[in-house]
Coordinates of C-alpha atoms and ligand atoms in Angstrom, one line a residue:
Chain B
M24 CA 55.3 168.2 111.4
M25 CA 56.8 169.8 108.4
D26 CA 54.6 170.1 105.2
V27 CA 55.9 168.1 101.8
Y28 CA 55.0 169.4 98.5
S29 CA 55.8 167.5 95.3
P30 CA 55.0 169.1 92.6
K31 CA 54.6 167.6 89.7
T32 CA 56.1 170.0 87.0
L33 CA 58.7 172.3 87.2
E34 CA 56.5 175.3 86.3
E35 CA 54.7 174.1 89.3
A36 CA 57.4 174.3 91.5
I37 CA 58.6 177.6 90.7
R38 CA 55.5 178.4 91.3
L39 CA 55.3 178.0 94.8
L40 CA 59.0 178.3 95.4
D41 CA 57.7 182.8 93.6
A42 CA 54.8 182.7 96.6
D43 CA 56.0 180.8 99.2
P44 CA 59.1 182.0 100.5
G45 CA 59.1 179.7 103.6
L46 CA 59.0 177.1 101.2
K47 CA 62.3 175.0 101.3
V48 CA 64.0 172.9 97.9
V49 CA 65.0 169.9 98.8
A50 CA 66.9 167.7 95.1
G51 CA 68.0 164.0 96.5
G52 CA 68.1 165.2 100.4
T53 CA 71.5 163.8 101.4
D54 CA 72.7 167.7 101.9
L55 CA 69.3 168.1 104.1
I56 CA 68.2 165.9 105.5
P57 CA 70.3 164.8 107.5
R58 CA 70.8 168.5 109.3
L59 CA 67.1 168.1 109.4
N60 CA 66.7 164.4 111.5
Q61 CA 70.2 165.9 113.7
R62 CA 67.1 169.1 114.9
L63 CA 69.7 171.4 113.5
E64 CA 67.9 172.5 110.7
S65 CA 63.7 173.5 110.6
Y66 CA 61.7 174.4 108.0
D67 CA 58.1 174.3 107.5
K68 CA 57.0 173.5 104.1
L69 CA 59.3 171.8 101.9
C70 CA 59.3 171.6 98.8
Y71 CA 60.1 168.0 96.7
I72 CA 61.9 169.3 93.3
R73 CA 61.8 165.5 91.4
P74 CA 64.0 165.4 88.2
Y75 CA 61.9 167.2 85.9
P76 CA 62.0 166.6 81.6
E77 CA 64.2 169.9 82.2
T78 CA 65.9 169.1 84.9
S79 CA 67.3 165.5 84.1
G80 CA 69.6 163.3 81.3
V81 CA 72.7 165.3 79.7
R82 CA 72.6 166.9 75.8
T83 CA 74.1 169.5 73.1
E84 CA 73.5 172.7 72.8
E85 CA 73.4 174.3 70.0
D86 CA 76.4 176.8 71.1
G87 CA 78.1 172.5 71.4
R88 CA 78.3 173.2 75.0
L89 CA 77.2 170.4 76.4
F90 CA 74.0 170.6 79.5
V91 CA 74.6 167.7 82.8
G92 CA 71.0 168.6 84.3
A93 CA 71.0 168.9 88.1
S94 CA 68.9 165.5 88.8
V95 CA 71.6 164.2 87.8
R96 CA 72.6 161.4 90.3
L97 CA 76.2 161.7 91.3
N98 CA 77.1 157.8 90.7
E99 CA 74.5 157.9 87.4
T100 CA 77.4 160.1 85.6
A101 CA 80.1 157.6 85.2
E102 CA 77.9 155.7 83.1
I103 CA 77.3 158.0 81.1
P104 CA 79.2 158.2 78.1
E105 CA 79.0 161.5 77.0
L106 CA 80.3 162.4 80.4
A107 CA 83.4 160.4 80.0
P108 CA 86.2 162.9 78.3
Y109 CA 85.3 165.0 81.2
T110 CA 87.3 163.7 83.9
A111 CA 87.7 165.2 86.6
L112 CA 83.8 166.3 86.6
V113 CA 83.9 162.0 87.2
S114 CA 85.9 161.2 89.5
A115 CA 84.4 164.2 91.5
A116 CA 81.2 163.0 91.6
T117 CA 82.1 159.5 91.5
H118 CA 84.5 160.0 95.2
V119 CA 81.5 162.3 97.0
A120 CA 80.8 160.9 100.7
S121 CA 79.5 156.7 100.1
Y122 CA 78.3 154.7 97.5
Q123 CA 74.6 155.3 98.6
I124 CA 74.7 158.3 99.0
R125 CA 75.9 159.3 95.5
N126 CA 72.9 156.8 94.5
Q127 CA 70.9 159.3 95.7
A128 CA 72.5 163.1 95.7
T129 CA 72.1 165.2 92.7
I130 CA 74.6 166.7 90.8
G131 CA 72.9 170.6 91.5
G132 CA 72.3 170.0 95.7
N133 CA 76.1 169.2 95.0
I134 CA 77.1 171.8 93.9
L135 CA 74.5 174.0 95.8
Q136 CA 74.9 172.0 99.3
E137 CA 74.9 174.3 102.6
N138 CA 78.0 174.1 104.0
R139 CA 79.8 173.3 107.1
C140 CA 81.2 173.6 110.2
M141 CA 82.7 171.6 113.1
F142 CA 80.8 173.4 115.7
F143 CA 77.6 174.1 113.8
N144 CA 77.4 170.4 112.1
N145 CA 78.8 169.4 115.9
Q146 CA 74.9 168.9 117.2
V147 CA 72.3 170.4 118.7
H148 CA 72.8 170.9 122.5
W149 CA 76.2 172.4 121.2
S150 CA 74.5 174.4 118.9
D151 CA 71.7 175.4 120.7
V152 CA 74.1 176.5 123.5
N153 CA 75.7 178.9 122.1
H154 CA 74.8 180.4 118.8
C155 CA 77.1 181.1 115.9
F156 CA 74.8 183.4 112.5
K157 CA 73.9 179.5 111.3
W158 CA 71.9 179.6 115.1
G159 CA 70.9 182.9 114.3
G160 CA 73.9 184.0 117.0
N161 CA 75.9 186.5 115.6
K162 CA 79.4 185.0 116.0
C163 CA 81.7 182.5 114.0
Y164 CA 83.2 180.2 116.4
Q165 CA 86.1 179.7 113.6
F166 CA 86.6 183.3 113.1
P167 CA 85.9 185.6 116.6
Q168 CA 85.9 188.2 114.8
S169 CA 84.6 187.8 111.7
K170 CA 81.4 189.8 110.1
V171 CA 79.7 186.7 108.5
C172 CA 79.9 183.1 108.1
M173 CA 83.0 181.4 107.8
A174 CA 81.9 177.6 107.5
L175 CA 83.3 175.4 105.4
F176 CA 82.0 174.8 101.2
Q177 CA 83.2 171.4 100.9
S178 CA 81.5 170.5 97.6
D179 CA 83.6 167.8 95.2
V180 CA 81.6 168.9 92.3
A181 CA 82.0 172.6 92.6
P182 CA 86.0 172.7 92.1
V183 CA 86.1 170.9 89.1
L184 CA 83.4 173.4 87.4
I185 CA 85.2 176.0 88.5
A186 CA 88.6 174.5 86.6
Y187 CA 86.7 174.3 83.8
G188 CA 84.6 177.7 83.3
A189 CA 81.5 176.2 83.2
S190 CA 77.7 177.7 83.9
V191 CA 75.1 177.0 85.6
R192 CA 71.2 177.3 84.2
V193 CA 69.0 178.4 86.4
R194 CA 65.6 179.5 86.0
G195 CA 62.5 181.3 88.2
P196 CA 59.7 182.5 86.6
E197 CA 61.2 185.4 85.0
G198 CA 62.5 183.0 82.5
E199 CA 66.4 181.5 82.4
R200 CA 69.1 182.9 83.0
E201 CA 72.8 181.7 83.3
I202 CA 75.4 182.4 85.9
P203 CA 79.3 181.5 85.8
A204 CA 80.2 178.8 88.4
E205 CA 82.1 181.1 90.0
K206 CA 80.3 183.4 90.6
L207 CA 77.9 180.9 91.5
Y208 CA 79.3 181.5 95.3
N209 CA 79.8 185.5 95.4
S210 CA 76.3 186.6 97.6
W211 CA 78.0 185.8 100.9
N212 CA 76.3 188.1 103.9
A213 CA 75.6 188.3 106.9
K214 CA 72.1 188.3 107.7
D215 CA 71.0 185.4 105.8
P216 CA 73.8 182.7 106.8
K217 CA 72.1 179.7 105.1
N218 CA 72.4 178.8 102.0
Q219 CA 74.5 181.5 100.0
K220 CA 74.5 181.0 96.9
S221 CA 73.1 183.6 93.9
L222 CA 70.4 181.5 93.8
A223 CA 67.4 184.0 94.7
H224 CA 64.3 182.3 96.5
N225 CA 62.2 181.2 93.3
E226 CA 65.0 180.3 90.9
I227 CA 65.5 176.3 90.5
L228 CA 69.0 175.4 89.4
T229 CA 68.0 173.5 86.4
G230 CA 71.6 172.2 85.1
I231 CA 75.8 173.0 84.6
L232 CA 76.3 173.3 81.0
L233 CA 80.3 172.4 79.8
P234 CA 82.5 173.5 78.1
P235 CA 83.3 171.4 75.0
A236 CA 84.8 168.8 75.9
E237 CA 87.8 169.4 73.2
E238 CA 88.1 173.4 74.8
V239 CA 88.5 171.5 78.2
G240 CA 91.5 169.0 77.3
R241 CA 92.4 166.5 79.8
S242 CA 91.7 167.5 83.2
S243 CA 91.8 165.4 87.1
Y244 CA 90.7 165.8 90.2
V245 CA 92.2 165.0 94.1
R246 CA 90.8 164.7 97.0
W247 CA 92.8 164.5 100.3
T248 CA 90.7 162.3 103.1
L249 CA 91.4 159.9 106.1
R250 CA 89.0 157.2 104.7
G251 CA 88.2 156.2 101.4
T252 CA 84.3 157.0 102.3
F253 CA 82.1 158.7 104.1
D254 CA 84.5 161.1 104.2
F255 CA 84.3 165.1 102.9
P256 CA 87.7 166.2 101.2
L257 CA 90.1 167.6 103.4
L258 CA 91.4 169.4 100.9
S259 CA 91.3 168.9 97.3
C260 CA 92.1 170.2 93.7
A261 CA 90.5 169.5 90.3
L262 CA 92.9 171.0 87.5
A263 CA 92.4 171.1 84.0
V264 CA 94.9 171.6 81.1
R265 CA 94.3 171.9 77.4
T266 CA 97.3 171.3 74.7
E267 CA 98.6 172.2 71.6
G268 CA 101.0 170.1 70.7
D269 CA 102.7 169.3 73.8
A270 CA 102.2 172.8 75.2
V271 CA 99.0 174.1 77.7
T272 CA 97.5 176.7 75.9
R273 CA 94.5 177.1 78.6
C274 CA 94.7 175.9 82.5
G275 CA 91.9 176.6 85.0
I276 CA 93.0 175.5 88.7
C277 CA 90.6 175.2 91.3
F278 CA 91.0 173.8 95.3
G279 CA 87.8 173.1 97.1
A280 CA 87.4 172.9 101.3
A281 CA 89.7 175.9 100.5
G282 CA 87.9 178.4 102.3
I283 CA 83.5 179.3 102.1
R284 CA 83.8 178.6 98.5
P285 CA 85.6 177.3 95.8
Q286 CA 89.2 178.9 95.5
A287 CA 90.9 179.3 91.8
F288 CA 94.2 179.3 91.5
P289 CA 94.7 181.4 89.1
A290 CA 98.6 182.2 89.6
G291 CA 99.1 178.5 88.8
A292 CA 97.3 179.0 85.7
D293 CA 99.4 181.3 84.3
A294 CA 102.4 179.3 85.8
F295 CA 101.0 176.8 83.7
T296 CA 99.9 178.5 80.4
G297 CA 103.0 178.0 77.8
L298 CA 104.8 174.9 79.3
A299 CA 105.3 171.6 78.4
L300 CA 103.1 169.6 79.9
S301 CA 106.3 167.0 81.0
E302 CA 107.5 170.1 82.5
L303 CA 103.9 170.5 84.8
P304 CA 105.4 168.9 87.7
A305 CA 108.5 170.9 88.3
A306 CA 106.1 174.3 88.2
A307 CA 103.9 172.9 90.9
K308 CA 106.6 172.6 92.7
G309 CA 107.2 176.5 92.7
L310 CA 104.1 177.1 93.3
H311 CA 103.4 176.4 97.1
A312 CA 103.9 179.2 99.1
E313 CA 100.8 180.8 96.0
A314 CA 99.2 178.0 97.1
A315 CA 98.8 178.2 100.2
K316 CA 97.8 182.4 99.8
R317 CA 94.3 180.9 98.2
I318 CA 94.1 178.8 101.6
Q319 CA 91.2 179.8 104.6
P320 CA 92.5 178.5 107.6
F321 CA 89.9 176.9 109.1
R322 CA 89.8 174.4 111.8
D323 CA 88.6 171.0 111.4
T324 CA 88.2 167.2 113.6
H325 CA 90.9 166.1 111.7
L326 CA 93.1 169.0 110.9
D327 CA 94.7 172.5 112.4
G328 CA 94.4 175.5 111.8
N329 CA 97.2 176.4 108.4
V330 CA 98.1 172.1 108.0
R331 CA 95.0 172.5 105.4
R332 CA 96.5 175.5 104.1
E333 CA 100.6 174.3 104.3
K334 CA 99.1 171.1 102.2
A335 CA 97.9 172.7 99.1
G336 CA 100.8 172.8 97.0
W337 CA 101.1 169.4 97.7
L338 CA 97.5 169.0 96.2
L339 CA 98.5 170.4 93.3
E340 CA 102.1 168.3 92.7
A341 CA 99.5 165.8 93.3
A342 CA 96.3 167.0 90.7
V343 CA 99.2 167.0 88.4
A344 CA 100.8 164.1 89.0
E345 CA 97.0 162.1 88.2
L346 CA 96.8 164.3 85.3
L347 CA 99.8 162.9 83.8
S348 CA 99.0 159.9 84.7
P349 CA 98.1 157.0 82.6
D350 CA 95.3 156.1 84.9
N351 CA 94.3 159.5 85.4
G352 CA 90.9 159.2 87.2
K353 CA 90.5 155.4 88.0
H354 CA 92.4 155.3 90.8
T355 CA 89.0 154.1 93.6
W356 CA 90.4 156.9 96.0
F357 CA 93.2 159.2 97.5
R358 CA 94.1 159.1 101.0
G359 CA 96.3 161.0 103.0
S360 CA 98.5 158.0 104.2
A361 CA 100.7 158.3 107.2
E362 CA 103.7 159.9 105.5
L363 CA 101.4 162.4 104.0
M364 CA 99.7 163.3 106.5
A365 CA 103.5 164.3 108.5
P366 CA 104.0 168.2 109.0
V367 CA 105.7 169.4 106.2
E368 CA 108.8 171.1 106.1
Chain N
M23 CA 55.1 175.9 115.3
T24 CA 54.2 172.3 115.7
R25 CA 50.9 171.7 113.6
L26 CA 48.8 168.6 114.9
K27 CA 47.0 167.7 112.2
P28 CA 50.0 166.7 109.6
N29 CA 49.7 167.2 105.8
L30 CA 48.9 163.2 104.4
T31 CA 49.9 162.8 101.0
E32 CA 49.0 159.3 98.9
V33 CA 52.4 157.3 97.5
T34 CA 52.0 154.4 95.9
I35 CA 55.1 152.2 96.6
T36 CA 56.2 149.0 95.4
V37 CA 58.0 146.8 98.3
N38 CA 59.2 144.1 97.7
G39 CA 57.5 143.7 94.6
E40 CA 54.0 144.3 96.3
V41 CA 51.9 147.3 95.6
H42 CA 51.0 149.3 98.1
Q43 CA 49.2 152.6 98.1
D44 CA 49.0 154.8 101.3
L45 CA 47.9 157.5 102.6
I46 CA 50.8 158.5 104.5
P47 CA 52.5 162.4 106.3
S48 CA 54.1 164.1 103.7
D49 CA 57.3 164.3 106.3
L50 CA 57.1 160.8 106.9
L51 CA 61.1 159.2 105.7
L52 CA 61.5 156.1 104.2
V53 CA 62.5 154.5 107.1
D54 CA 59.7 155.2 109.0
Y55 CA 57.7 154.2 106.1
L56 CA 59.6 150.8 106.0
R57 CA 60.0 149.9 109.3
Q58 CA 56.2 151.9 110.8
Y59 CA 53.7 151.1 108.5
K60 CA 54.4 148.7 107.0
A61 CA 55.9 147.0 109.8
L62 CA 59.5 145.9 108.4
T63 CA 61.8 146.1 110.8
G64 CA 64.3 144.3 109.1
T65 CA 65.9 147.8 108.3
K66 CA 67.5 149.0 110.9
K67 CA 67.7 152.9 111.5
G68 CA 71.4 154.0 113.1
C69 CA 72.2 157.1 113.0
G70 CA 69.7 158.4 110.9
S71 CA 72.1 161.0 109.8
A72 CA 73.9 159.0 106.4
E73 CA 76.4 158.2 108.3
C74 CA 76.4 154.4 108.6
G75 CA 74.9 152.1 105.8
A76 CA 72.2 150.6 108.2
C77 CA 69.2 151.7 106.5
T78 CA 70.8 150.7 103.6
V79 CA 67.6 149.4 100.5
I80 CA 67.7 148.7 96.7
L81 CA 65.9 151.9 95.1
N82 CA 65.0 150.3 91.4
G83 CA 68.2 148.5 91.9
R84 CA 70.3 151.0 93.0
A85 CA 71.4 151.0 97.5
V86 CA 70.5 153.7 98.9
Y87 CA 69.6 155.2 102.8
S88 CA 66.0 154.7 103.6
C89 CA 66.7 157.5 106.7
V90 CA 67.9 160.5 104.4
M91 CA 65.2 159.8 101.9
L92 CA 61.5 160.9 102.3
A93 CA 58.7 158.2 101.6
V94 CA 57.4 160.4 99.2
Q95 CA 61.1 160.6 96.8
A96 CA 60.3 156.6 96.8
D97 CA 56.7 156.9 94.8
G98 CA 56.0 154.9 92.0
M99 CA 58.9 153.4 93.2
S100 CA 59.8 149.6 93.5
V101 CA 61.5 149.1 96.6
E102 CA 63.4 146.3 98.6
T103 CA 63.9 145.4 101.9
I104 CA 65.6 143.1 103.6
E105 CA 62.4 141.1 104.2
G106 CA 62.2 140.9 100.3
V107 CA 65.5 139.1 99.8
S108 CA 64.6 135.3 100.5
D109 CA 62.7 132.6 99.6
G110 CA 60.0 131.9 102.2
D111 CA 62.5 130.0 104.7
T112 CA 64.9 129.4 102.0
L113 CA 68.0 132.1 102.5
H114 CA 69.1 133.7 99.5
P115 CA 73.1 132.8 99.1
I116 CA 73.6 136.0 100.2
Q117 CA 72.4 135.3 103.9
E118 CA 73.7 132.1 104.3
A119 CA 77.3 133.3 102.5
F120 CA 76.9 135.6 105.8
L121 CA 76.4 133.3 108.5
D122 CA 79.0 130.7 106.9
A123 CA 81.5 133.8 107.1
G124 CA 81.2 134.4 110.5
A125 CA 80.2 138.1 109.1
V126 CA 76.6 138.1 111.1
Q127 CA 77.9 139.3 115.2
C128 CA 75.4 141.6 117.2
G129 CA 73.1 141.6 113.7
Y130 CA 72.6 145.6 113.4
C131 CA 74.3 146.8 110.3
T132 CA 74.0 143.1 108.7
P133 CA 70.4 143.7 106.6
G134 CA 72.2 146.9 105.1
F135 CA 75.0 144.9 103.9
I136 CA 73.1 142.6 102.7
M137 CA 70.6 145.0 100.5
S138 CA 74.8 146.6 100.2
T139 CA 75.7 143.2 98.4
K140 CA 72.6 142.5 96.1
A141 CA 73.0 145.8 94.8
L142 CA 76.2 145.0 93.7
L143 CA 75.9 141.5 92.2
E144 CA 72.6 142.2 90.7
K145 CA 74.7 145.0 88.5
N146 CA 78.4 143.0 88.9
P147 CA 77.8 139.8 89.7
E148 CA 81.4 139.1 90.0
P149 CA 82.8 142.1 91.5
E150 CA 87.0 142.7 91.9
E151 CA 88.1 142.8 95.8
C152 CA 88.4 146.8 95.4
E153 CA 84.7 147.0 93.4
I154 CA 83.4 145.5 96.4
K155 CA 84.7 147.7 98.7
E156 CA 83.7 150.5 96.8
A157 CA 80.0 149.7 96.8
L158 CA 80.0 148.6 100.6
G159 CA 82.4 150.9 102.2
G160 CA 79.0 152.7 102.5
N161 CA 78.3 149.9 105.4
L162 CA 80.1 150.3 109.1
C163 CA 80.0 147.5 111.0
R164 CA 80.7 147.7 114.6
C165 CA 81.5 144.2 115.6
T166 CA 83.4 142.1 112.5
G167 CA 86.3 143.8 111.7
Y168 CA 84.7 143.5 107.6
Q169 CA 87.3 140.4 107.1
Q170 CA 84.2 138.5 107.8
I171 CA 81.6 140.8 105.6
L172 CA 84.3 141.0 102.4
D173 CA 84.8 136.6 102.8
A174 CA 80.8 136.4 103.2
V175 CA 81.1 138.4 99.9
H176 CA 83.4 136.5 98.2
L177 CA 81.9 133.2 99.3
A178 CA 78.3 134.6 97.7
V179 CA 80.1 135.2 95.4
D180 CA 81.8 131.8 94.0
R181 CA 78.9 129.8 95.7
M182 CA 76.3 131.6 93.0
K183 CA 78.3 131.3 90.3
E184 CA 78.7 127.6 90.9
E185 CA 75.1 127.0 91.0
G186 CA 74.4 129.8 88.0
Q187 CA 72.4 131.7 90.6
Q188 CA 71.9 135.1 89.5
A189 CA 71.7 137.7 92.6
Ligands
FAD19 C1 77.9 161.5 105.6 C2 77.7 162.1 104.3 C3 79.1 162.8 103.5 C4 79.4 163.8 102.6 N1 80.3 164.2 101.7 C5 80.6 164.7 100.8 C6 81.6 164.7 100.1 O1 82.5 164.2 100.8 N2 81.7 165.7 98.6 C7 80.5 166.4 99.1 O2 80.9 167.0 98.1 N3 79.2 166.6 99.1 C8 79.0 165.3 100.2 N4 78.2 165.5 101.0 C9 77.2 166.1 101.4 C10 76.2 165.9 99.7 O3 74.4 165.6 100.3 C11 76.1 166.2 98.8 O4 77.1 165.6 97.9 C12 74.7 166.0 98.0 O5 75.4 165.8 96.1 C13 73.6 166.8 97.6 O6 72.9 166.2 96.7 P1 71.6 166.1 97.0 O7 70.7 166.7 95.5 O8 71.3 165.3 98.1 O9 71.4 168.1 98.3 P2 69.6 168.5 98.4 O10 69.6 168.0 100.0 O11 68.0 167.6 98.5 O12 69.9 169.6 98.3 C14 70.4 170.1 98.8 C15 70.8 171.6 98.8 O13 70.5 172.7 97.1 C16 69.4 172.7 97.9 N5 69.1 172.3 95.4 C17 68.9 171.3 95.9 N6 68.6 172.0 94.4 C18 68.2 172.1 94.1 C19 68.1 173.0 92.5 N7 67.7 171.8 91.3 N8 67.8 174.1 92.7 C20 67.6 175.1 93.5 N9 67.8 174.5 95.2 C21 68.4 173.4 95.3 C22 68.4 172.9 99.2 O14 67.3 173.6 99.0 C23 69.4 172.2 99.7 O15 69.8 173.7 100.1 C24 78.1 164.9 101.9 C25 76.8 164.5 103.1 C26 76.9 163.2 104.2 C27 75.8 163.5 105.1
FES20 S1 70.4 154.9 109.9 FE1 70.9 155.4 107.7 S2 72.7 155.2 107.2 FE2 73.0 155.0 109.0
FES21 S1 77.7 142.9 113.0 FE1 77.7 144.1 114.7 S2 77.5 145.5 113.6 FE2 77.9 143.9 112.9

């Protein structure tokens, strides 16, 4: 039995969190509540954070960046005109899980979602016998030699933010601060293996700060799944490319479902910078070996440890093809056909 | 720690057009609120983990899973369940179409499919095939093989268009 608080204001929510280290935040609930229902996790108290004015809607900041409230629902991203130029972001948000989940799930909850693993997320009968780090044990069943939990981070939205060079805004009792998106996932430690994000317990994510659309340029997002709905990405790739004339002047690449945090690919971004758009497909072909180095050989119920790694270059090529396609962002979903599932020579 | 007394909280939820004010345990799931407190057992609980769609209801116009949502999250909102779809004994054209197209076998998934279809057609009365698949992708059916369900949606669209009826 849990007590669920639903504070009426953001300030009150922060006060409650500050006063009670046992309070767990819930927003859309689509990440947390399934685990509570499955009894994989339990809390005495939850703090339901409503869509507060400070965490809702989108607005342009004085410096030209676009603020996207943490409470924006994933499906809403396709309905907000200001977000239309951010093709990869909308594509990622609108391909998460299933239609219903995207109507409930918040964009903030998406980038703060818990890492997953076929052992812990299997079922309570398994987890409660084979205690891994998340269950209070001292072993990672993925990587038995590891001193920390190595569960996979499968957010679709997070890799896009990193490819964009976006930041997030959080608010705590002392006020607001900004964290570059790639730094949000830097606080992995063995002591507290759950929800390892660079947020203090008494801080609430209020939103995402996107660089102005013209600075981001064109962007694409591809995710590899077996089914068109419900599936988390087996691996995904976000690509953002700013051009002057035809030449790439800034590039960001980030893989999702590639390790304990989104995996940026700066070597790839450097290789693309200075090239003409038409040269990107060939350049991506030459980056398979480098791309593979960015991917942890994580095993799940669909893939063995190495296939994920081997597919990185293929996914980068797909992201380039998507970027250059006149239908960029319009594809209903990106699926692994039997051919694409074949082992890489 | 097991606590004997739940923390009660008051919610105001409009269910199928009627405003309900209830004192409920604050951790009550929306699906349990509907089934246990409102005796609206048409909404099914399948997986309880956002993976099947049997619990789909329409919340403020959008299809959601009531099994992974707390009732307090629906406070102040309007919920529509399968019980609110028909007009007394007269079935809604979507329900008729599901029956006529053979889209109902064991029927466990059907309320969820109908709510997803209704939410879709309210927004988009003439959806493309891919839009139907996207809107219904979050509902699983163990019996029909899905083709009959797609046929049912098309049939409902055609009939409602003919009769100038809105979802
Ligand atoms: C069947 C299924 C399939 C899924 N598939 C995908 C997928 O393909 N891709 C994907 O990316 N995700 C997937 N998910 C995860 C999905 O839950 C998230 O994508 C969703 O966006 C989470 O948002 P939420 O608001 O529901 O999060 P919640 O469950 O409310 O919260 C998630 C976490 O973030 C914390 N949190 C939330 N908001 C804040 C805030 N503002 N400040 C501080 N902390 C906060 C919570 O404490 C919690 O730990 C899937 C989930 C399910 C059940
Ligand atoms: S019971 Fe809610 S999705 Fe299965
Ligand atoms: S009719 Fe039996 S599950 Fe769909």
